[in-house]
CSV table of C-alpha atoms in Angstrom, one decimal:
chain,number,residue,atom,x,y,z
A,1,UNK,CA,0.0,0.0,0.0
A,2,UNK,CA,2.8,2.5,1.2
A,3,UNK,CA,4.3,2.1,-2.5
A,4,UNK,CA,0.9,2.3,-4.4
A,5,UNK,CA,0.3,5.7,-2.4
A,6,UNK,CA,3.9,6.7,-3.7
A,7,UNK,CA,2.7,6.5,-7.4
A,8,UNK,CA,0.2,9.2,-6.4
A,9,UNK,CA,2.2,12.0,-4.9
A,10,UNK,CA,2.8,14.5,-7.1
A,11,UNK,CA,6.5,15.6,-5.7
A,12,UNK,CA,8.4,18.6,-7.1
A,13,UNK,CA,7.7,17.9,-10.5
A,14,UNK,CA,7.0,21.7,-11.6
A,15,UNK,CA,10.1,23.2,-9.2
A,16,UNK,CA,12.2,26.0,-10.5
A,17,UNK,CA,15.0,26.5,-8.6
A,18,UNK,CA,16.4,29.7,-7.3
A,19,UNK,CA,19.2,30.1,-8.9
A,20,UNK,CA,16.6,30.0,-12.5
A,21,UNK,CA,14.2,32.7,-11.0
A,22,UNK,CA,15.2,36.8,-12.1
A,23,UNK,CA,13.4,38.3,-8.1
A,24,UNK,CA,11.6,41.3,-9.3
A,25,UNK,CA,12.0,44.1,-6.5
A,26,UNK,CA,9.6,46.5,-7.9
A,27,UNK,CA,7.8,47.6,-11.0
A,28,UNK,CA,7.3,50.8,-13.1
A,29,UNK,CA,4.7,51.5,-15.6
A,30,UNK,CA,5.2,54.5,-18.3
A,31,UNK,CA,3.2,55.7,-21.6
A,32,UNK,CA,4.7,56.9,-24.7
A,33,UNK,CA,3.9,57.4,-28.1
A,34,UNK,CA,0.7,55.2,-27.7
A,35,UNK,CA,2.5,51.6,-25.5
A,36,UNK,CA,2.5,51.1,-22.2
A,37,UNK,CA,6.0,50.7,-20.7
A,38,UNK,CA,6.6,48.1,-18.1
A,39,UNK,CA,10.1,48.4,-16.0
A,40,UNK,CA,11.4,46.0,-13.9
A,41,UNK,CA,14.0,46.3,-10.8
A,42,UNK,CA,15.6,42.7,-11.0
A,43,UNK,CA,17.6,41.7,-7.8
A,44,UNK,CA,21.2,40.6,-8.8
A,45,UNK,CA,22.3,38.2,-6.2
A,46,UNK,CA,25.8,37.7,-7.2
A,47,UNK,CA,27.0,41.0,-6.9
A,48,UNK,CA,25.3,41.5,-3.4
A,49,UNK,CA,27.3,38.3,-2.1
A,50,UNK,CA,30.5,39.7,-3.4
A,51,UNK,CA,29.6,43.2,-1.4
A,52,UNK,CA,28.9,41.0,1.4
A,53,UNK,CA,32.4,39.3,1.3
A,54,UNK,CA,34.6,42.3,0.8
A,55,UNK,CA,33.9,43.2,4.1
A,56,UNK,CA,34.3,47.2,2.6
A,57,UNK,CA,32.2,49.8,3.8
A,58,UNK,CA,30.7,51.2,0.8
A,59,UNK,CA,27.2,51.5,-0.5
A,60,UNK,CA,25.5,48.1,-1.5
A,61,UNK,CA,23.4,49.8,-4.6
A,62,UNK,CA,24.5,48.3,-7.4
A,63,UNK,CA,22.7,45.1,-6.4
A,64,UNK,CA,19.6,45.5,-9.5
A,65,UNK,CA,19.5,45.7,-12.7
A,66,UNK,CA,16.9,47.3,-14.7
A,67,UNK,CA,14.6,45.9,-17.9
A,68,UNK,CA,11.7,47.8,-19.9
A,69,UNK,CA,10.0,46.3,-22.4
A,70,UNK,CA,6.6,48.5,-24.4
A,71,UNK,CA,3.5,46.8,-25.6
A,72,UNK,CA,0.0,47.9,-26.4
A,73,UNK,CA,-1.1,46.6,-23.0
A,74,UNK,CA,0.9,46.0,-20.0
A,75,UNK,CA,0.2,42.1,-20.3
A,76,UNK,CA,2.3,42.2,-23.8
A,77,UNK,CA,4.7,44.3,-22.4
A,78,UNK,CA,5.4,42.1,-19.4
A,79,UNK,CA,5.7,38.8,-22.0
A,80,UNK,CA,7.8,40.8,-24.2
A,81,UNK,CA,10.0,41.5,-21.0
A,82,UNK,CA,10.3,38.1,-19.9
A,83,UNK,CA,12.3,37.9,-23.3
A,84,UNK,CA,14.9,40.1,-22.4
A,85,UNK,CA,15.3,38.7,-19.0
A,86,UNK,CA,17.4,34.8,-19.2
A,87,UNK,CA,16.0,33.5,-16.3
A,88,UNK,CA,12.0,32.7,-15.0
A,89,UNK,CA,11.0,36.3,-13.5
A,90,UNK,CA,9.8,36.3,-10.3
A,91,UNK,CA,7.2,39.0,-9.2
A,92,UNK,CA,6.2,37.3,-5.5
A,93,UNK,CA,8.9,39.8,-4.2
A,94,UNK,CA,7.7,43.3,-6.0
A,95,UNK,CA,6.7,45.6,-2.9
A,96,UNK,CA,6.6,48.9,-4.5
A,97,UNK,CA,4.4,49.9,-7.8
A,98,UNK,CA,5.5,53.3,-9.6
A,99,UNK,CA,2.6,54.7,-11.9
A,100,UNK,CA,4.2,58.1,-13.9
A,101,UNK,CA,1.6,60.8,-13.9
A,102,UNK,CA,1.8,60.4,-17.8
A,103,UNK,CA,0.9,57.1,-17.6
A,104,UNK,CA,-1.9,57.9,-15.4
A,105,UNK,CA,-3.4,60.3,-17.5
A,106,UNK,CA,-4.8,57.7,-19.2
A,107,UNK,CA,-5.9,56.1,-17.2
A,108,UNK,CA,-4.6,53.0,-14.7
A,109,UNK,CA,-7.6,51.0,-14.6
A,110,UNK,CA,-6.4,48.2,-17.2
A,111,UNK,CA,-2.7,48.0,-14.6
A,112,UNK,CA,-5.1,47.7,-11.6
A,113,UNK,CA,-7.3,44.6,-13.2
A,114,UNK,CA,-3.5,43.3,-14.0
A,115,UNK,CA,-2.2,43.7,-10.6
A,116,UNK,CA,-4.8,42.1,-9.1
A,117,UNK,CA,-5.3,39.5,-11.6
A,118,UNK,CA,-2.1,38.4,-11.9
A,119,UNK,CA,-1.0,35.7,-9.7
A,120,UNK,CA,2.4,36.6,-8.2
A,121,UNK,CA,1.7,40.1,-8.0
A,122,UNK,CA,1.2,40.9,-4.5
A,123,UNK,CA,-1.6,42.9,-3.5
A,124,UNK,CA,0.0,44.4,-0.3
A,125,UNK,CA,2.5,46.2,-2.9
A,126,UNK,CA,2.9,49.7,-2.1
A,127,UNK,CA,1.6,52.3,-5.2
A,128,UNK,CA,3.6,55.6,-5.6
A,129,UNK,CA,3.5,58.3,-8.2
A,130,UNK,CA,5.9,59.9,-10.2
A,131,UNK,CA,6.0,63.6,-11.9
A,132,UNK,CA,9.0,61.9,-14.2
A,133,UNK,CA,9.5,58.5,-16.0
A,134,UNK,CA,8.9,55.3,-13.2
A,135,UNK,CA,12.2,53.9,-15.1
A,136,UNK,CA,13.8,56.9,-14.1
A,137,UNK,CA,13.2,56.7,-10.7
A,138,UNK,CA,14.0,52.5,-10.7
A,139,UNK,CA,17.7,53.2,-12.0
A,140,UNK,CA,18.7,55.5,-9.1
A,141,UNK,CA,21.3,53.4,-6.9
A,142,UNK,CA,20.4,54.7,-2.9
A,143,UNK,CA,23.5,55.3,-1.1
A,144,UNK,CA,21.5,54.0,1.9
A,145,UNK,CA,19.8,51.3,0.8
A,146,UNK,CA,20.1,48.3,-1.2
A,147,UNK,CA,17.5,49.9,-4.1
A,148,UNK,CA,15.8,52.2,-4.7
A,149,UNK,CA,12.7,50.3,-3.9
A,150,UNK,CA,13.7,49.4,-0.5
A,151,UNK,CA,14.1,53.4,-0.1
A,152,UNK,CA,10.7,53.8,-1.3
A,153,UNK,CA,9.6,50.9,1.1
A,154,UNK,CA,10.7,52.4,4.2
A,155,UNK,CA,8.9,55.6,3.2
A,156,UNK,CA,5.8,54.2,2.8
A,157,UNK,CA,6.2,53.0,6.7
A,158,UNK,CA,7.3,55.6,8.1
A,159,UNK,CA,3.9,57.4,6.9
A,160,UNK,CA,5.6,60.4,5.0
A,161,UNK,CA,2.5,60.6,2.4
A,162,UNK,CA,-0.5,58.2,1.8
A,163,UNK,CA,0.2,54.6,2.2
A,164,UNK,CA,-1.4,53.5,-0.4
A,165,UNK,CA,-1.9,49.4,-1.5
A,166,UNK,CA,-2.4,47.5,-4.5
A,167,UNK,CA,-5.8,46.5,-3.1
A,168,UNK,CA,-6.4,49.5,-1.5
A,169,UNK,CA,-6.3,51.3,-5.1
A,170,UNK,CA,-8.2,48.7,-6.8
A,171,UNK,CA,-11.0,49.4,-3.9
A,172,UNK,CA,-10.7,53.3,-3.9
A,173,UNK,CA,-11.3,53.5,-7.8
A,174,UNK,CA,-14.2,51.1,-7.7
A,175,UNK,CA,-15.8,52.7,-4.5
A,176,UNK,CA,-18.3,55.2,-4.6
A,177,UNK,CA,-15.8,58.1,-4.0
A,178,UNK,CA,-14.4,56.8,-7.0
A,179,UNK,CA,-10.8,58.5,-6.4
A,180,UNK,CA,-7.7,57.7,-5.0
A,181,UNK,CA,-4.6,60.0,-4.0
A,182,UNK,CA,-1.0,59.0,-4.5
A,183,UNK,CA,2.3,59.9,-2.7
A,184,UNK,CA,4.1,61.8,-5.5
A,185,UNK,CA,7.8,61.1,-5.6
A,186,UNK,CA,11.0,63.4,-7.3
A,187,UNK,CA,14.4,62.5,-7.2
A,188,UNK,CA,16.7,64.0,-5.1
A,189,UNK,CA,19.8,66.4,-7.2
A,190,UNK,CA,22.8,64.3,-6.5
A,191,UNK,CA,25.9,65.2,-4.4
A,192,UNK,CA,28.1,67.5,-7.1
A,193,UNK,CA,30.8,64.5,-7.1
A,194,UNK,CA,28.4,62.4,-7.5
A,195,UNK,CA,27.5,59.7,-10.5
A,196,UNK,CA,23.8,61.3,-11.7
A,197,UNK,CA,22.0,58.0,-10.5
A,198,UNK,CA,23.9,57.7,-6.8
A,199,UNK,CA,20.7,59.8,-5.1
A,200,UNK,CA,17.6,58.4,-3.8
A,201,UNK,CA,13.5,59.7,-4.6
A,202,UNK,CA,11.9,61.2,-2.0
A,203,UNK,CA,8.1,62.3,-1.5
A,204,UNK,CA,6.8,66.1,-2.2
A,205,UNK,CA,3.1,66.8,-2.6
A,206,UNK,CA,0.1,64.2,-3.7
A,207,UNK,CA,-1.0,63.1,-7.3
A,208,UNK,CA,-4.6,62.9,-7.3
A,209,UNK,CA,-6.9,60.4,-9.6
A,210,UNK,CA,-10.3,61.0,-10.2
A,211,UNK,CA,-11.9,57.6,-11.2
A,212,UNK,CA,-9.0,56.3,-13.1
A,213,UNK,CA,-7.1,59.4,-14.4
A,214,UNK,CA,-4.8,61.5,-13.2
A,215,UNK,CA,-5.9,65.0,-12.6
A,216,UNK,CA,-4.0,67.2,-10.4
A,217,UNK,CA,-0.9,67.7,-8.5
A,218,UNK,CA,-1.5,69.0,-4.7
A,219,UNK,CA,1.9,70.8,-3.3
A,220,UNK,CA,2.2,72.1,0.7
A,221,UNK,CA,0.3,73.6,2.2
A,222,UNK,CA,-3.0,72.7,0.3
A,223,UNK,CA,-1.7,68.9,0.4
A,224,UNK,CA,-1.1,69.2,4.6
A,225,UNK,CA,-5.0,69.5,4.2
A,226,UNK,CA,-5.8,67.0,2.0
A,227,UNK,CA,-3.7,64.4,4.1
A,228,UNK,CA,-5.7,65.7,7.0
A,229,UNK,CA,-8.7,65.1,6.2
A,230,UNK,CA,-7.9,61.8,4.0
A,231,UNK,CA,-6.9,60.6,8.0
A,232,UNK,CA,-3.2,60.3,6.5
A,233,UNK,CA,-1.3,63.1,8.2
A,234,UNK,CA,2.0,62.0,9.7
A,235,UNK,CA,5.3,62.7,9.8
A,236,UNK,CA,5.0,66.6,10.1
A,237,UNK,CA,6.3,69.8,11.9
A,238,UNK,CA,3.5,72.4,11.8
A,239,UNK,CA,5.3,76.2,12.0
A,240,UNK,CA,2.1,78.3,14.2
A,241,UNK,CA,3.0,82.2,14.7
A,242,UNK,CA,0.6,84.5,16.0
A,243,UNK,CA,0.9,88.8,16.5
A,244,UNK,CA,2.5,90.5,18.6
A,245,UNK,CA,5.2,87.8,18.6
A,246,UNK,CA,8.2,87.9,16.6
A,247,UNK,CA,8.8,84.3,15.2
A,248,UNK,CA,7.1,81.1,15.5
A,249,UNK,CA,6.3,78.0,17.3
A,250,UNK,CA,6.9,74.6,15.6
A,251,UNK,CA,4.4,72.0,16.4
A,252,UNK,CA,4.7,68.0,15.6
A,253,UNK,CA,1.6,66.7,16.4
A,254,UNK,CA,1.6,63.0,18.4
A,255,UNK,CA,-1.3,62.2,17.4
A,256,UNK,CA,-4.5,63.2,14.7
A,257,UNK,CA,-7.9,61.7,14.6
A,258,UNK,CA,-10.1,62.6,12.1
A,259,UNK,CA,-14.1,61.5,12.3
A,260,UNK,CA,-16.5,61.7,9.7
A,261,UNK,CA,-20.1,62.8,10.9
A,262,UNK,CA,-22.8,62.2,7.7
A,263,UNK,CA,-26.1,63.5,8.7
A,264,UNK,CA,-29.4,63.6,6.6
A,265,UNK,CA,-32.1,66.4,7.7
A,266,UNK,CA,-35.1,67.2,5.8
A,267,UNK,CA,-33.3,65.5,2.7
A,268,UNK,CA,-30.4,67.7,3.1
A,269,UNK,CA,-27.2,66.2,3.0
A,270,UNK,CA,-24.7,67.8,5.6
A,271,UNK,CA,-21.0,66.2,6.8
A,272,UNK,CA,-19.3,67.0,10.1
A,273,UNK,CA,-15.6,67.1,10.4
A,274,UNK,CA,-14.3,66.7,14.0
A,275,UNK,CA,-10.5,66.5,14.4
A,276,UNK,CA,-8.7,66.4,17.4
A,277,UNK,CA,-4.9,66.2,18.1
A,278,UNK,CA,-2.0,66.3,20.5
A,279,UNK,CA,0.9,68.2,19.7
A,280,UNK,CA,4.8,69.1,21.0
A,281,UNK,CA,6.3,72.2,20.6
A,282,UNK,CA,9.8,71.3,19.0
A,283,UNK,CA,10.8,74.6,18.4
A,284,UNK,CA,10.5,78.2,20.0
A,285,UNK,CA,11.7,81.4,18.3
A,286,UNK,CA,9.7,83.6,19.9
A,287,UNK,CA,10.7,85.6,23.3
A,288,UNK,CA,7.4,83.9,24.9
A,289,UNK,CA,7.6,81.7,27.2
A,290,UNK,CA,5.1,78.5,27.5
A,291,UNK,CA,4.7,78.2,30.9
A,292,UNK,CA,2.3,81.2,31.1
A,293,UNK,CA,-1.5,79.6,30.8
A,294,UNK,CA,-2.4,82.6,28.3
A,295,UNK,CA,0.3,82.0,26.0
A,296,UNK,CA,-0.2,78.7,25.6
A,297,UNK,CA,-4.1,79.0,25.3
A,298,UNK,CA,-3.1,81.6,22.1
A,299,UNK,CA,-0.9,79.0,20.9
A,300,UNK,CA,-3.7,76.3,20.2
A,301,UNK,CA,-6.4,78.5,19.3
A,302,UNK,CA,-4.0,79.8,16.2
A,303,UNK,CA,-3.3,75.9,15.7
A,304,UNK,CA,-6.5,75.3,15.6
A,305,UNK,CA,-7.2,78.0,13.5
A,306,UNK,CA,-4.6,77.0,11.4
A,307,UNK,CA,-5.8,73.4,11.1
A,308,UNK,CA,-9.0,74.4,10.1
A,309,UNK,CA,-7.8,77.0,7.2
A,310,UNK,CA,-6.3,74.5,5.7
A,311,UNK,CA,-8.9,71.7,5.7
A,312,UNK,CA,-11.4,74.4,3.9
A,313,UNK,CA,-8.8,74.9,1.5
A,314,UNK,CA,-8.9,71.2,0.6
A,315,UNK,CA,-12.3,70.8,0.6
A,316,UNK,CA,-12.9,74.3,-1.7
A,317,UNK,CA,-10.6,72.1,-4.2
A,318,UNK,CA,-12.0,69.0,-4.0
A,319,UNK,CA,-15.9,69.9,-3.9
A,320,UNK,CA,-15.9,72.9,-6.2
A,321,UNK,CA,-13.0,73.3,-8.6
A,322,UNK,CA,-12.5,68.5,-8.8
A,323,UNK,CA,-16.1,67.6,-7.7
A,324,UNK,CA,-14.7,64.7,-6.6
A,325,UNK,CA,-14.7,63.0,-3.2
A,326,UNK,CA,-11.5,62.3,-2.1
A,327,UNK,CA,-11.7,62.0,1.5
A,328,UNK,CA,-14.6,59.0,1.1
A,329,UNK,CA,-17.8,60.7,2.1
A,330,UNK,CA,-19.8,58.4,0.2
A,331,UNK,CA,-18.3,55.7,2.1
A,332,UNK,CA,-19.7,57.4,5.2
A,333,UNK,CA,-23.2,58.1,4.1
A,334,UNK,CA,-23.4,54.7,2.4
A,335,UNK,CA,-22.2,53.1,6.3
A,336,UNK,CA,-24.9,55.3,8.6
A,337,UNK,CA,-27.8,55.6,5.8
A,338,UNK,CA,-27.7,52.6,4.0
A,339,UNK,CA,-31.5,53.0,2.2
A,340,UNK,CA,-31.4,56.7,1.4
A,341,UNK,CA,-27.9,55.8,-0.4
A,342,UNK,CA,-28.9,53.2,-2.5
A,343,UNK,CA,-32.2,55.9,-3.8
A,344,UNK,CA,-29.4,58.7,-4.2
A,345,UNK,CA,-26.5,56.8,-5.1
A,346,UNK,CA,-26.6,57.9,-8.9
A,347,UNK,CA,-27.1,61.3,-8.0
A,348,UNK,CA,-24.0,61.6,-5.7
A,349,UNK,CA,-21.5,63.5,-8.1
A,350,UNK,CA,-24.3,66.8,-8.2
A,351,UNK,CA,-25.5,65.7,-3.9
A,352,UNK,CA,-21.4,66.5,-2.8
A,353,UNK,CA,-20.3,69.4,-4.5
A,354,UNK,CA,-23.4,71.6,-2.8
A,355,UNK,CA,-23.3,70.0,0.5
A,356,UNK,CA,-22.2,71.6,3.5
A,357,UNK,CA,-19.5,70.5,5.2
A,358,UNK,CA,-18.7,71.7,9.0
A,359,UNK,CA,-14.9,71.6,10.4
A,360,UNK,CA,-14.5,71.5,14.0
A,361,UNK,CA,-10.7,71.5,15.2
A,362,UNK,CA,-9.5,70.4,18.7
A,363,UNK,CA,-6.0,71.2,18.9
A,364,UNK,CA,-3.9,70.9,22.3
A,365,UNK,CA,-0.4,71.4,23.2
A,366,UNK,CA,0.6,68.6,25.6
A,367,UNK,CA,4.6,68.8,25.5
A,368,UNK,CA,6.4,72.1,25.1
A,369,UNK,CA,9.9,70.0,24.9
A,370,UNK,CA,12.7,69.6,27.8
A,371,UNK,CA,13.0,73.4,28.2
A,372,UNK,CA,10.7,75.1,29.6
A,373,UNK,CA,11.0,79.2,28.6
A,374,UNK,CA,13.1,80.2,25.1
A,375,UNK,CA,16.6,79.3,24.5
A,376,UNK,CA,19.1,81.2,24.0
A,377,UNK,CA,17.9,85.0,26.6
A,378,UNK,CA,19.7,85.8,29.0
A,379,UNK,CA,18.1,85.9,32.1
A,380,UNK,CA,17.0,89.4,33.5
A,381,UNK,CA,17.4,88.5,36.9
A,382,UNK,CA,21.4,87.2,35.8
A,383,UNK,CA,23.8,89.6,36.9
């Protein structure tokens, strides 16, 4: 019996071994003159063993190659890549997506249905956008990092823009908001004795996509807003001054919550915004000092104030001039009033541009830092 099961087992008849498999580390998509343009960021093992052995202390980029192939979809462009590639590519390993604004306007939809189609794409890959080519931004060698797409990685965890999924994009286009906003990367000017591709991306500003096209680039301080109220603000140093006070306070806030209140009166659609957060004063160039109750109490009023400026501004974008909802109202409405959705659901594109929205800002100041009064003044009662 044992033997007669043996006949049975399938074993490791389909195996490829690893040293047959090409490790995709991430994936750029372009448009030009009418094909898509599919990049790949291949993982070169070899030369990252002989870093390791040399026991030197220089960079380790230099450890991926990169391939682009065109086609009139990105499913013949990734077949005509696998061509120029002498070993089975492997795309279990891609963690970061780069769509170029080009290529986004468009439309992404057809690489989103690939994506998730696909089976060794994963879906948990992060999704950036680019103002130049994706290929561009896959060739840079990090001095930090292994790749480029490790740098890109560790910014998408450490919460510098949105943080922003495969899945998450396929969900957001196909949601009732119908949008989705991207973390928009540049590359960095290299050092002056520096080769031009030894300099890593970094994030400024948001690329945002109504349905599936890109349609506008959001630079600070109207993208601070944005991220607010899209409940992705981290990572940021807030500069709050106020008169009669020469110079400023910088803020980091600890912490930001952001609720979404849908309400329904009379058949009048209405949203309230209520957003609190915590913040630490990081900086003091002012002669005031923040010990003094009233000085403080100015302090987060004029955050507050601040806060709330710049949340109308995004929302004066995104209702009046876009008419799109970014920040996922529809998912609210559709959550707390289920039946009078699905009766107004075709109508939602001419219900949010005219609806009222309502900001309500909580801002504190919890830490003022190690020091209490401002740096740097001598003392008056110093001899």
């Amino acid at each position: 019996m044992p033997i007669l099961c043996c006949v049975l087992l399938s074993g490791c008849w389909d195996r490829i071994e690893i040293n047959d498999l090409a490790i995709v580390l991430a994936t750029g998509i372009d448009y030009e003159d009418g094909k898509v343009q599919l990049t790949s960021q291949i993982f070169i093992p070899r030369k990252a063993s002989a870093g390791d052995s040399s026991g030197s202390g220089g960079s380790p980029s230099g450890v991926t190659m990169i391939r682009t192939a065109e086609g009139l979809t990105i499913a013949e462009a990734l077949n005509r890549l696998q061509r120029k590639v002498p070993r089975n590519m492997f795309w279990g390993h891609c963690e970061v997506i780069i769509i170029s604004e080009q290529a986004g306007k468009r439309g992404i939809r057809e690489y989103i249905d690939f994506f998730l189609r696909y089976p060794q794409f994963r879906e948990h890959a992060y999704v950036f956008s680019s103002e130049r080519a994706a290929k561009d931004i896959l060739a840079l060698l990090d001095p930090l990092e292994r790749s480029s797409a490790e740098s890109l990685r560790e910014m998408a965890n450490m919460k510098l823009g949105t943080r922003m999924t495969a899945l998450e994009l396929g969900k957001s286009i196909e949601g009732p908001g119908s949008s989705v906003i991207l973390s928009r990367m540049l590359i960095l000017p290299p050092e002056p004795d520096q080769d031009k591709l030894t300099t890593t991306p970094y994030v400024k500003g948001l690329s945002l996509y109504k349905e599936d096209r890109y349609v506008k680039t959001v630079k600070e301080p109207l993208s601070v807003g944005v991220l607010l109220l899209a409940k992705e603000l981290n990572n940021i140093i807030m500069p709050v001054e106020f008169k009669p006070l020469k110079g400023s306070f910088s803020i980091q806030p600890i912490e930001i919550q952001t609720v979404l209140k849908p309400r329904i009166v009379n058949q009048q659609w209405s949203m309230k915004v209520d957003i609190q957060t915590r913040g630490e004063v990081v900086l003091n160039t002012t002669e005031a000092d923040l010990t003094d109750p009233a000085v403080l109490s100015k302090l987060e009023q004029e955050w507050s104030a601040k806060l709330t400026t710049l949340a109308h501004d995004a929302l004066e974008m995104a209702q009046k001039e876009l008419r799109t909802d970014f920040f996922k109202f529809a998912v609210e409405f559709r959550r707390y009033y289920p039946n009078q959705w699905k009766k107004q659901e075709k109508n939602w594109e001419t219900i949010y541009p005219e609806m009222d929205v309502e900001v309500k800002v909580a801002a504190h100041v919890v830490r003022t830092g190690k020091s209490t009064g401002p740096q740097g003044i001598p003392d008056e009662d110093e001899n």
